[in-house]
CSV table of C-alpha atoms and ligand atoms in Angstrom, one decimal:
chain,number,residue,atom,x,y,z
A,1,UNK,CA,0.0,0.0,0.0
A,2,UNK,CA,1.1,3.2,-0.5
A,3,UNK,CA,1.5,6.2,1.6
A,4,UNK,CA,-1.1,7.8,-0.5
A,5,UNK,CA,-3.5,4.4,-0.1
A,6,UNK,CA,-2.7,4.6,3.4
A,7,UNK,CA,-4.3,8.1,4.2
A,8,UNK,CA,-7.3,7.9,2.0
A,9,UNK,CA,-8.2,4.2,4.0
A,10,UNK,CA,-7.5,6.2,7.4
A,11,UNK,CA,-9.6,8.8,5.7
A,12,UNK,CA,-12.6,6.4,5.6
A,13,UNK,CA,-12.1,5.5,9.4
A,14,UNK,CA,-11.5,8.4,10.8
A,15,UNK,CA,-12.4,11.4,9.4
A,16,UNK,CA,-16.1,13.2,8.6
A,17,UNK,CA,-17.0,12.0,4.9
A,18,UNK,CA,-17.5,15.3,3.8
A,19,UNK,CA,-13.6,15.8,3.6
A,20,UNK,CA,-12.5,15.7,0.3
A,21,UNK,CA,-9.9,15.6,-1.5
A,22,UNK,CA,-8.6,16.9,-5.2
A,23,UNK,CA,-7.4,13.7,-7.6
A,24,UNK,CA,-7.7,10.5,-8.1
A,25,UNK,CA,-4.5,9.3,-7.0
A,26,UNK,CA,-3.9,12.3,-4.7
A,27,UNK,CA,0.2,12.9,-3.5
A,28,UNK,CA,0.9,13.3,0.3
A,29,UNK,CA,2.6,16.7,0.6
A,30,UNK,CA,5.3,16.3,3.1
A,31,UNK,CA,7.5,19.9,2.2
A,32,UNK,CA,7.4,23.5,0.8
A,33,UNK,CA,10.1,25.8,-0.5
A,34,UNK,CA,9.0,28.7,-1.9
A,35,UNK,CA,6.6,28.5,-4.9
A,36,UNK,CA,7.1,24.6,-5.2
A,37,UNK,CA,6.1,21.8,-2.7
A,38,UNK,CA,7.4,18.2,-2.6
A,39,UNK,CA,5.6,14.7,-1.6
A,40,UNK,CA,6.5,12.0,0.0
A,41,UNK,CA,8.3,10.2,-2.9
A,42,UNK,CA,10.6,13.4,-3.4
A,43,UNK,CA,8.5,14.7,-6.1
A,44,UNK,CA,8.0,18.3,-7.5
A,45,UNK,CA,5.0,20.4,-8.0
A,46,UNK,CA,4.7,24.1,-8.8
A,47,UNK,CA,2.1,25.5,-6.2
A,48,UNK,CA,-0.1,27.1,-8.4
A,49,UNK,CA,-3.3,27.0,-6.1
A,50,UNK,CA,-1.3,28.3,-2.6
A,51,UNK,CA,-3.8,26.4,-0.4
A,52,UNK,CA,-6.5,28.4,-1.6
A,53,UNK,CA,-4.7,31.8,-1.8
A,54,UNK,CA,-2.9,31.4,1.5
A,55,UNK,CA,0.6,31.3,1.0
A,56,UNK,CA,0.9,34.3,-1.3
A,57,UNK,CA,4.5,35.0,0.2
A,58,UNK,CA,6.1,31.4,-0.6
A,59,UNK,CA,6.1,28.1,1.8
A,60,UNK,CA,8.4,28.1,4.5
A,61,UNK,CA,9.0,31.7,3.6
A,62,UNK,CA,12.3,32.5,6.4
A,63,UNK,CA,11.8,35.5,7.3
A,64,UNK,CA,7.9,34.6,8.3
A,65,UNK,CA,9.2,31.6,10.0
A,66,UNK,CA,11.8,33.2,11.8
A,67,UNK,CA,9.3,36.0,13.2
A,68,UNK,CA,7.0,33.0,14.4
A,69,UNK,CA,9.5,30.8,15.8
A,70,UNK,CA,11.1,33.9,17.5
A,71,UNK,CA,7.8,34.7,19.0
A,72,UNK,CA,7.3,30.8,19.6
A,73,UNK,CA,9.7,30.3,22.1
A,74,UNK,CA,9.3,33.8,24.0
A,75,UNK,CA,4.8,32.8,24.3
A,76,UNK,CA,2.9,31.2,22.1
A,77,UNK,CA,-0.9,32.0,23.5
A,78,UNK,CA,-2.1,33.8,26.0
A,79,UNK,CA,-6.2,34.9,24.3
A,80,UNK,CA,-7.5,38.3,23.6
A,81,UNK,CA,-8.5,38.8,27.5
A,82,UNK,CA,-4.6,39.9,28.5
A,83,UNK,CA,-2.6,42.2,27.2
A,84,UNK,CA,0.0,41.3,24.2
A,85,UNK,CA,1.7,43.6,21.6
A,86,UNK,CA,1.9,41.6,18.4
A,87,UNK,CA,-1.9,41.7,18.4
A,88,UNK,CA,-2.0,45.6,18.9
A,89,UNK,CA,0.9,45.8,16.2
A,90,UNK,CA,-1.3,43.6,13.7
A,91,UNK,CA,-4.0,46.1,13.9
A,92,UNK,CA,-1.9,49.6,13.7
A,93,UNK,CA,-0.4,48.0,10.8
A,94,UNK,CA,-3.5,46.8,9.2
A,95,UNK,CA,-5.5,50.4,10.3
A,96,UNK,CA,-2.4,51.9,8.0
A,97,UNK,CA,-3.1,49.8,4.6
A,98,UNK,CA,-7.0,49.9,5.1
A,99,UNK,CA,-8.5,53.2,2.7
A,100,UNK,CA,-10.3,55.3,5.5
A,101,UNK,CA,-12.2,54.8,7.6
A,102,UNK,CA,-12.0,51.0,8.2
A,103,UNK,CA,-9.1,51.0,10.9
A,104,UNK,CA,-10.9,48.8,13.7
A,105,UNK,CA,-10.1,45.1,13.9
A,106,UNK,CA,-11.7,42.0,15.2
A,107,UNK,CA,-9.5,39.5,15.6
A,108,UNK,CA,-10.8,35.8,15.2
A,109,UNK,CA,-8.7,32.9,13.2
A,110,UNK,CA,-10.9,31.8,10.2
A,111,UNK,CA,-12.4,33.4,7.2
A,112,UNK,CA,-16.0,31.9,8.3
A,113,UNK,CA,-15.5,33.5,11.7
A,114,UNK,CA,-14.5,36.9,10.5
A,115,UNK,CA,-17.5,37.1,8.0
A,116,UNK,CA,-19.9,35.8,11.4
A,117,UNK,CA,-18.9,38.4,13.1
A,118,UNK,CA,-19.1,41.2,10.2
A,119,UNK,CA,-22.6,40.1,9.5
A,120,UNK,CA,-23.4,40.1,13.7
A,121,UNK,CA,-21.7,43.5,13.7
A,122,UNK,CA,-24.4,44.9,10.8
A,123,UNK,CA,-27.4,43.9,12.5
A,124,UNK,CA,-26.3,45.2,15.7
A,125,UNK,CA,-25.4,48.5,13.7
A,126,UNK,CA,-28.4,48.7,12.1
A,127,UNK,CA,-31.5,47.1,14.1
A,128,UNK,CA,-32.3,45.0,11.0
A,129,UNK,CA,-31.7,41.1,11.1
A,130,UNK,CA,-32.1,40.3,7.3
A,131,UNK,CA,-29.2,39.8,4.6
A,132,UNK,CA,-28.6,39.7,0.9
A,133,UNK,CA,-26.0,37.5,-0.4
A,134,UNK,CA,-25.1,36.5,-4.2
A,135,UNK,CA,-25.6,33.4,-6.2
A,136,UNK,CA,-21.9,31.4,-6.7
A,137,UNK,CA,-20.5,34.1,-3.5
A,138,UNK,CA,-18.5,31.7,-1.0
A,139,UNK,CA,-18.6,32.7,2.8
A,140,UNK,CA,-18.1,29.8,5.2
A,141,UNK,CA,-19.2,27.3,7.0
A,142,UNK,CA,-20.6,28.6,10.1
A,143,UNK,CA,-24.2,29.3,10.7
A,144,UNK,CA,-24.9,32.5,8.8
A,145,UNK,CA,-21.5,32.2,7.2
A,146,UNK,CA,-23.0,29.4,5.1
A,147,UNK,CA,-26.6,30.8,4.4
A,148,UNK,CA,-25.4,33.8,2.6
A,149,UNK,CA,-23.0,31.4,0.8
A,150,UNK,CA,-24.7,30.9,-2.6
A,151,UNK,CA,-22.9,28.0,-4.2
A,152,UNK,CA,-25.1,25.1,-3.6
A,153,UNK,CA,-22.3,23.0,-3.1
A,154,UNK,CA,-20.9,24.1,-0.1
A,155,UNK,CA,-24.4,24.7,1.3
A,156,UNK,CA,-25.4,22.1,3.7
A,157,UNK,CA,-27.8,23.7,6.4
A,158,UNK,CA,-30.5,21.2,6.8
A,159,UNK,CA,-32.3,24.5,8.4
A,160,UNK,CA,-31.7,27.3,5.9
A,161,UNK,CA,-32.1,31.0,7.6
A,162,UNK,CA,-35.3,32.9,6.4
A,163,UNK,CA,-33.4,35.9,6.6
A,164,UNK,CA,-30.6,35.2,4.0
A,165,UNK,CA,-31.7,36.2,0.3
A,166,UNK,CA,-30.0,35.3,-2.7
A,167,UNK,CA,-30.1,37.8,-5.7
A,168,UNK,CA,-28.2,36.6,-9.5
A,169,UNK,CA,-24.7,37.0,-9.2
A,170,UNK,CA,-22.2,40.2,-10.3
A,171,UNK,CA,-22.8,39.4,-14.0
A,172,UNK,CA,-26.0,38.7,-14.4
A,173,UNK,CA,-28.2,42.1,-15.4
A,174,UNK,CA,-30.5,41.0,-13.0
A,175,UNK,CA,-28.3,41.3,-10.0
A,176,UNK,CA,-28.5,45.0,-9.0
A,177,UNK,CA,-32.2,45.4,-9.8
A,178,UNK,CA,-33.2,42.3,-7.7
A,179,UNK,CA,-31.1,43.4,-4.9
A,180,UNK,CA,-32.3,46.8,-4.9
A,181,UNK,CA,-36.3,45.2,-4.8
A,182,UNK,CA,-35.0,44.0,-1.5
A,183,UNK,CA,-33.3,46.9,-0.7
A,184,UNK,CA,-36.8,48.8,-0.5
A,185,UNK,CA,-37.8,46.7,2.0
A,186,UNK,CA,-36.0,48.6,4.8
A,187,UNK,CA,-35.3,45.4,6.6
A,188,UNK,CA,-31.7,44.3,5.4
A,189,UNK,CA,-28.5,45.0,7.6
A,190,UNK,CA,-26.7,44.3,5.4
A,191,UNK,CA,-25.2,43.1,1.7
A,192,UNK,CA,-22.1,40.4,1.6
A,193,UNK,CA,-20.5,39.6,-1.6
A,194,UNK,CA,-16.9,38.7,-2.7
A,195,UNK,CA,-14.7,42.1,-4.6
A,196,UNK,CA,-14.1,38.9,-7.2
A,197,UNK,CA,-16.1,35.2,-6.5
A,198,UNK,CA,-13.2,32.8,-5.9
A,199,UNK,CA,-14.8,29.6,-5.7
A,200,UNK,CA,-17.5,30.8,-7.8
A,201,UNK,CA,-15.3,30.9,-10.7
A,202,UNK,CA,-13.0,33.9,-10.3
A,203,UNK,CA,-16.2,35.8,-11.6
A,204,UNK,CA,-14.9,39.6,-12.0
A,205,UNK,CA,-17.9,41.7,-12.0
A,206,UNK,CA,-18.5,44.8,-14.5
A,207,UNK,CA,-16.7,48.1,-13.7
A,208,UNK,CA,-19.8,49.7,-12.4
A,209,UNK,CA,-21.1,46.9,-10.4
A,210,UNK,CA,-18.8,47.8,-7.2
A,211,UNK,CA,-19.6,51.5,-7.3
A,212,UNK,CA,-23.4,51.0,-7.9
A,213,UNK,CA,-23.7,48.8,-5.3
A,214,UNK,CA,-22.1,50.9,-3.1
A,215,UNK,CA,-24.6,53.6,-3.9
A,216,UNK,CA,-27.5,51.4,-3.7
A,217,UNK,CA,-26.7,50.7,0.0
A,218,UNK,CA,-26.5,54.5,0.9
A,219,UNK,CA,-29.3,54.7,-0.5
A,220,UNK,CA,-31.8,52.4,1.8
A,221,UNK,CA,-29.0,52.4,4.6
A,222,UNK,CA,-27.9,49.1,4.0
A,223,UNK,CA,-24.0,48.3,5.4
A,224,UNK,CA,-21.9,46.6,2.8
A,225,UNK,CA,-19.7,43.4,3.9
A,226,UNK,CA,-16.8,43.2,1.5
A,227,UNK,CA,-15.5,39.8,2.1
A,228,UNK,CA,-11.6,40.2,1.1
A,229,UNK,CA,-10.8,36.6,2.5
A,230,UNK,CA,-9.2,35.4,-0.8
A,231,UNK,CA,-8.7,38.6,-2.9
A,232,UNK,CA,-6.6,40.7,0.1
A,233,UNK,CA,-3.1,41.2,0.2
A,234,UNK,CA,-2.1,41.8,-3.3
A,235,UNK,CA,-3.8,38.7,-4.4
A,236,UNK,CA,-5.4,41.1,-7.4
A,237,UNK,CA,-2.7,43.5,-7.7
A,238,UNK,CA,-3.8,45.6,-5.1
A,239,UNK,CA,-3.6,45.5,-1.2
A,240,UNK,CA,-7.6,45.3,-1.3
A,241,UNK,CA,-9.4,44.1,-4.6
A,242,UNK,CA,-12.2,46.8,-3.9
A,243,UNK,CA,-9.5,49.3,-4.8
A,244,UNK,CA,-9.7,48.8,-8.4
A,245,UNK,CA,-13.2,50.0,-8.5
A,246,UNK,CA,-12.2,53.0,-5.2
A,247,UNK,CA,-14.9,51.3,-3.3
A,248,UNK,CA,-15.0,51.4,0.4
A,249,UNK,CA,-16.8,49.1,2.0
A,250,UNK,CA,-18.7,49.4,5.6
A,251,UNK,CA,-17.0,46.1,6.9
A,252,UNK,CA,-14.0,44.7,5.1
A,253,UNK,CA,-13.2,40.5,6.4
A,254,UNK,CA,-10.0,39.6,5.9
A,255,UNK,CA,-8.0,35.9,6.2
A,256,UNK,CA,-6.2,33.6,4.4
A,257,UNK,CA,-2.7,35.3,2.7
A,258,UNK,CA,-3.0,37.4,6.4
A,259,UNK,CA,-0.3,34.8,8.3
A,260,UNK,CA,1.0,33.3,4.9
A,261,UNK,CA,-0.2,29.6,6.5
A,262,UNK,CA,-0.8,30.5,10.2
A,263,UNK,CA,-4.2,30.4,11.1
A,264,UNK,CA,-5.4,34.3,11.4
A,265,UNK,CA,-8.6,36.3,10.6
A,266,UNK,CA,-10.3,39.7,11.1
A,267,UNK,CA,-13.1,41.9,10.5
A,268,UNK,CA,-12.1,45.4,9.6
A,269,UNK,CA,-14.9,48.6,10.4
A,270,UNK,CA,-14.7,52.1,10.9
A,271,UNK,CA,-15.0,54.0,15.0
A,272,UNK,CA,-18.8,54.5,14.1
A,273,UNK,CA,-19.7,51.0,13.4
A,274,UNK,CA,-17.3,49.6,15.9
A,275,UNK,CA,-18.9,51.6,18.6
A,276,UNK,CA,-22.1,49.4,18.4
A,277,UNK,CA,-20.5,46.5,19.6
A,278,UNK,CA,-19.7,47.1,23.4
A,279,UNK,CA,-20.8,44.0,25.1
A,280,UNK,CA,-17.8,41.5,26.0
A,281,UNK,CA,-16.5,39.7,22.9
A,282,UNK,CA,-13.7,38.0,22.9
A,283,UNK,CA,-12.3,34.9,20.7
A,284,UNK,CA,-9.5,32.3,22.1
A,285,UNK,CA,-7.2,32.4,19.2
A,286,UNK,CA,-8.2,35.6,18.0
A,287,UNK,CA,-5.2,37.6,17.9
A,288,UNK,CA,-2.9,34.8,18.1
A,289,UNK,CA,0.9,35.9,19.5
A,290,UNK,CA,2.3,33.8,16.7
A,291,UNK,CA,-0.1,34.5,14.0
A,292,UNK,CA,-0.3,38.0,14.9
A,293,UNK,CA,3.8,37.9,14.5
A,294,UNK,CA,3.6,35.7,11.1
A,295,UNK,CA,1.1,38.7,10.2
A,296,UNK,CA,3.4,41.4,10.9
A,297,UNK,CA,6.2,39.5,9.2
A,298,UNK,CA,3.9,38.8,5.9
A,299,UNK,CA,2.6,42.2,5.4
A,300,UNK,CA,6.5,43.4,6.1
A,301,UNK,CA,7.3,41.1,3.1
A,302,UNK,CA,4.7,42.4,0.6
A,303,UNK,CA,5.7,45.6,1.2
A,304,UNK,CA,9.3,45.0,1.0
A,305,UNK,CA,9.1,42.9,-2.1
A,306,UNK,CA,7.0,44.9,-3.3
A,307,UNK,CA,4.1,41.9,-3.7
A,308,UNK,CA,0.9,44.1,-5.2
A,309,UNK,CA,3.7,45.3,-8.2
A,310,UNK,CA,4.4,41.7,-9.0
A,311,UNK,CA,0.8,40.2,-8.7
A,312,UNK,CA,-0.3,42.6,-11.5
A,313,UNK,CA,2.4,42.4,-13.8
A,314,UNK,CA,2.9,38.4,-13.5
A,315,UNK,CA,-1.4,38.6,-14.1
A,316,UNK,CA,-0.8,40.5,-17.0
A,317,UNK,CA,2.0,37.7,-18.3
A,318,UNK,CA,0.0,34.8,-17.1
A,319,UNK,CA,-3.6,35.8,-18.8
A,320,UNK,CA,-1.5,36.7,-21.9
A,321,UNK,CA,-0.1,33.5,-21.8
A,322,UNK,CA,-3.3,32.0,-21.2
A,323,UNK,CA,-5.5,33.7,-23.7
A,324,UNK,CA,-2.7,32.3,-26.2
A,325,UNK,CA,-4.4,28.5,-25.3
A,326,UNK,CA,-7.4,29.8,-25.6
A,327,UNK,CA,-7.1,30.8,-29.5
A,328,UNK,CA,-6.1,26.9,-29.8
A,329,UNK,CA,-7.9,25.2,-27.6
A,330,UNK,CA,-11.8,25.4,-28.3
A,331,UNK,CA,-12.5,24.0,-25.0
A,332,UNK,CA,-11.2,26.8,-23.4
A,333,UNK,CA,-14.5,29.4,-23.2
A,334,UNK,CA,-12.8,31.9,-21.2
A,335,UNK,CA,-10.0,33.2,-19.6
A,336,UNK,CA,-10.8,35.7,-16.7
A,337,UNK,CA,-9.5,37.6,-13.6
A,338,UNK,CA,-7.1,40.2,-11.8
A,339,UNK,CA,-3.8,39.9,-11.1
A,340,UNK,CA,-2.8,36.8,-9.6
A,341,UNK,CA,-6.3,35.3,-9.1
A,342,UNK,CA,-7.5,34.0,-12.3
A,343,UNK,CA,-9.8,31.2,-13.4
A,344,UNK,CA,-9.9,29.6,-17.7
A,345,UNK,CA,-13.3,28.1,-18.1
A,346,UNK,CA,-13.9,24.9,-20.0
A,347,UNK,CA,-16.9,24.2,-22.3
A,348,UNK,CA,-17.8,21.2,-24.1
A,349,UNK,CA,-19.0,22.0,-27.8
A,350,UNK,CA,-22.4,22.1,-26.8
A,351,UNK,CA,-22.0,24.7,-24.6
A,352,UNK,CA,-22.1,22.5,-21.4
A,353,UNK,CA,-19.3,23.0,-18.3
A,354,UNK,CA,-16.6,20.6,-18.9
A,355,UNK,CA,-16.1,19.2,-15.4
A,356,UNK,CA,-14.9,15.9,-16.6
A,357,UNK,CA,-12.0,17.3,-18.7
A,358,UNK,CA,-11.2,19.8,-15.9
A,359,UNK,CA,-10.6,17.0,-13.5
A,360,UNK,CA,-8.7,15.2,-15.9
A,361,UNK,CA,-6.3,18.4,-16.7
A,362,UNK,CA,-6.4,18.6,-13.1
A,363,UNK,CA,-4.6,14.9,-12.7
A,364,UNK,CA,-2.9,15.4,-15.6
A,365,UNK,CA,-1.0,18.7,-14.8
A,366,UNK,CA,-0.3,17.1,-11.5
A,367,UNK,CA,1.6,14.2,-12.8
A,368,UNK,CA,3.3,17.0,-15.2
A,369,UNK,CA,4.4,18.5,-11.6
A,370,UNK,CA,1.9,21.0,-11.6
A,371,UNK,CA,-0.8,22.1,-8.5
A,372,UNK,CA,-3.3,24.2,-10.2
A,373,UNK,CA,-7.0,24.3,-9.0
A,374,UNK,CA,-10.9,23.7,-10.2
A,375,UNK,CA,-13.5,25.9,-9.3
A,376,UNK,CA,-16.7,27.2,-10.1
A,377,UNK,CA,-20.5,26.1,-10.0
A,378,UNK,CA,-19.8,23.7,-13.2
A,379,UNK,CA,-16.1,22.6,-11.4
A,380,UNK,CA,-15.4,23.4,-14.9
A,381,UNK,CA,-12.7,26.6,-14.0
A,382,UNK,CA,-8.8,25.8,-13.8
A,383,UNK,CA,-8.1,28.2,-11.0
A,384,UNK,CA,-4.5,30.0,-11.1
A,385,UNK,CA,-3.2,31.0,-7.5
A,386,UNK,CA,-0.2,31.0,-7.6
A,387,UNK,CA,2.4,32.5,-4.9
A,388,UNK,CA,2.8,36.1,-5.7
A,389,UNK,CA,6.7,35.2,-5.8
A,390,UNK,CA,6.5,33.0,-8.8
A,391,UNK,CA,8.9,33.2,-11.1
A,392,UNK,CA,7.4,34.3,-14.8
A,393,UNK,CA,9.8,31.4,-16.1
A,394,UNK,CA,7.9,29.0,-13.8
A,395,UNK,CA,4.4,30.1,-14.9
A,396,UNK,CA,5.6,29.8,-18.4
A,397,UNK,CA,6.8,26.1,-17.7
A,398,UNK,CA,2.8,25.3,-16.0
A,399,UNK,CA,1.5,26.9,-19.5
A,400,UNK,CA,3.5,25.1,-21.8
A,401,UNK,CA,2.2,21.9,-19.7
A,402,UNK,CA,-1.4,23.1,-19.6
A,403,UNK,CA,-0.8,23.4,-23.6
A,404,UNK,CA,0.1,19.9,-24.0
A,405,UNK,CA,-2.7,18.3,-21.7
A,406,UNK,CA,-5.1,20.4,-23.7
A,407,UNK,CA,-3.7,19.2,-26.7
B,1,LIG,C1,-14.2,34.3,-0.1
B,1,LIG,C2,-14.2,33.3,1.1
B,1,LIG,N1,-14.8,33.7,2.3
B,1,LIG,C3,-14.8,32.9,3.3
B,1,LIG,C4,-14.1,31.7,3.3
B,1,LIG,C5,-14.1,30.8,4.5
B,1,LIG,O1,-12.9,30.9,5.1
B,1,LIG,P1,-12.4,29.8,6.1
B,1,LIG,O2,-12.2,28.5,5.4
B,1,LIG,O3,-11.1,30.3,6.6
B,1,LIG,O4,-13.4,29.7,7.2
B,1,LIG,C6,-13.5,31.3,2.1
B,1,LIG,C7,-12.8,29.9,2.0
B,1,LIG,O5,-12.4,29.5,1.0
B,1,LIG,C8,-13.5,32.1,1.0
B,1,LIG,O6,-12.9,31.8,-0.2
């Protein structure tokens, strides 16, 4: 048996069946360096999916390590009910790359926890207990996390909320008239949707979807929940993806590419909204000493290296290189996204998503030495997440591959 066989039979004993796993015959990842990771029979892959946009500054990246292990072995936890610096530092730091007047942090250590919170936060801001969320958006697994996620997929609640409604998603023309039907009502806290829809697809809405619907929620005073969980930190080309459209949203949730790999989270509101939360809160591995440090580190990396600068120019290179396939591959329907958060969507001939032949690029690009993902309502989009230190040779190497398993 092999150490792959091995896991996937412990899998069946041990673990909730809703785990899953990509590929058929999946590797066991046993290293990272940088933008590549290695399995346990000394193997290769390019990283092209980062964990779902988490390791945006490279695996094992040193000088993140060497911040956490530093912090490590001075404490490693002590919770958000004592006083600790890196925590305080995290949120100065973030209150300086956050567009005005988001500059108030809630710390919390998942992306579902982060949008919980931001959607708790807007009905206690508002009085109002109802939600809008879009079709294909992604939010989480938790409770209300989960019922404004619109992918039917990930949604699992045998007890869906009343309060949660769905409207079409960014690109659909119905989207902004449906939501503002609901708008009218006077009832909803709030709106939560993704700057670009990761798992949906890496669906980039129109240039004047962000700005009308920030308008729209002036308008019936409505908060907007811009959840930032994959597309922060450069991820797009831009510290936040809402800054390609000079949006600002009421409540920005952040996560993922925060600690490169260690677990931290956060909500991100302005002094007015903030101030409506004044009961206790508190979360036990919000504000984590050595995810708060890996944090610090992270954002101290992008800026250094200059991360946002890279992510759009790579982009540029990448769909270039990508929209080549496209002219000679008639599978390939689309090619779509910003920076380095980009999806190519497969279509049979009749029009239908090609999920099949994604999974099979999928295995096939792996056993090229290739990670790259599948997302999507049809599982029919290669996904392209690559670290944001990629080297353009590398990405060029992944595309040549892709070429031939298209071919
Ligand atoms: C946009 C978005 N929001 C929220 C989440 C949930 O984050 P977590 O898995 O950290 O709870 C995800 C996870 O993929 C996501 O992509």
């Amino acid at each position: 048996m092999t150490r792959s066989e091995a896991l996937l039979a412990a899998k069946k004993d041990f673990l909730v069946p809703c785990v899953y796993h990509f590929y058929q015959r999946p590797p066991v990842l046993v290293r990272g360096e940088g933008a590549y990771l290695f399995d346990s029979e000394g193997r290769r892959y390019l990283d092209c999916f980062c964990g779902v946009t988490v390791v945006s500054a490279g695996h094992s990246n040193p000088e993140i390590l060497e911040a956490a292990i530093d912090q490590l072995r001075r404490l490693q936890h002590t919770t958000t009910i004592y006083l600790t610096e890196p925590m305080f530092d995290l949120a100065r730091a973030i209150a300086e790359l956050t567009p005005p007047p988001l500059r108030r942090s809630f710390f919390c250590a998942s992306g579902s926890e982060a949008n919980e919170g931001a959607l708790m936060l807007s009905a206690l801001a508002t009085g109002r207990q109802e939600c809008v969320y879009l079709r294909e958006g992604l939010h989480g697994r938790t409770k209300w996390a989960m019922n404004v996620t619109g992918l039917d997929m990930w949604r699992t609640d045998p007890q869906p909320l009343t309060t949660a409604h769905a409207v079409p998603g960014p690109r659909h023309p119905d989207s902004l008239p449906a939501l503002e039907r609901l708008l009218r009502s006077e009832k909803i806290a709030a709106v939560i949707a993704e700057p670009i829809q990761g798992n949906g697809g890496i669906v980039v809405p129109p240039d004047h979807y962000w700005p009308e619907l920030r308008r729209l929620c002036d308008q019936y005073g409505t908060l907007l929940i811009a959840d930032e969980v994959q597309t922060a930190w450069n991820r797009t080309g831009r510290w936040f993806a809402l800054q390609h459209w000079q949006v600002v949203p009421d409540i920005m949730t952040v996560a993922k590419a925060l600690g490169n790999g260690f677990p931290i989270a956060a909500y991100i509101t302005s002094d007015a909204l903030a101030a409506h939360y004044t009961r206790p809160g508190a979360a036990t591995f919000g504000g984590n000493l050595v995810s708060c440090r890996a944090a610090l580190a992270t954002l101290e990396f992008h800026r250094r290296h200059d991360l946002g600068r890279r992510s759009e120019t790579l982009g540029k290179h990448l769909t270039e290189r990508l929209r080549q396939l496209q002219q000679r591959h008639p599978i390939v329907a689309e090619v779509r996204g910003l920076g380095l958060m980009l999806g190519m969507e497969l279509r049979n001939a009749d029009g239908s998503p090609a999920n099949e032949r994604t999974d099979a690029v999928l295995e096939a690009m792996k056993d090229a030495g290739f990670l790259i993902g599948k997302t999507g309502p049809g599982r029919n989009v290669l996904t392209f997440l690559p670290p944001l230190i990629v080297e353009a040779a590398a990405l060029d190497e992944m595309v040549d591959a892709l070429d031939r398993t298209l071919g």
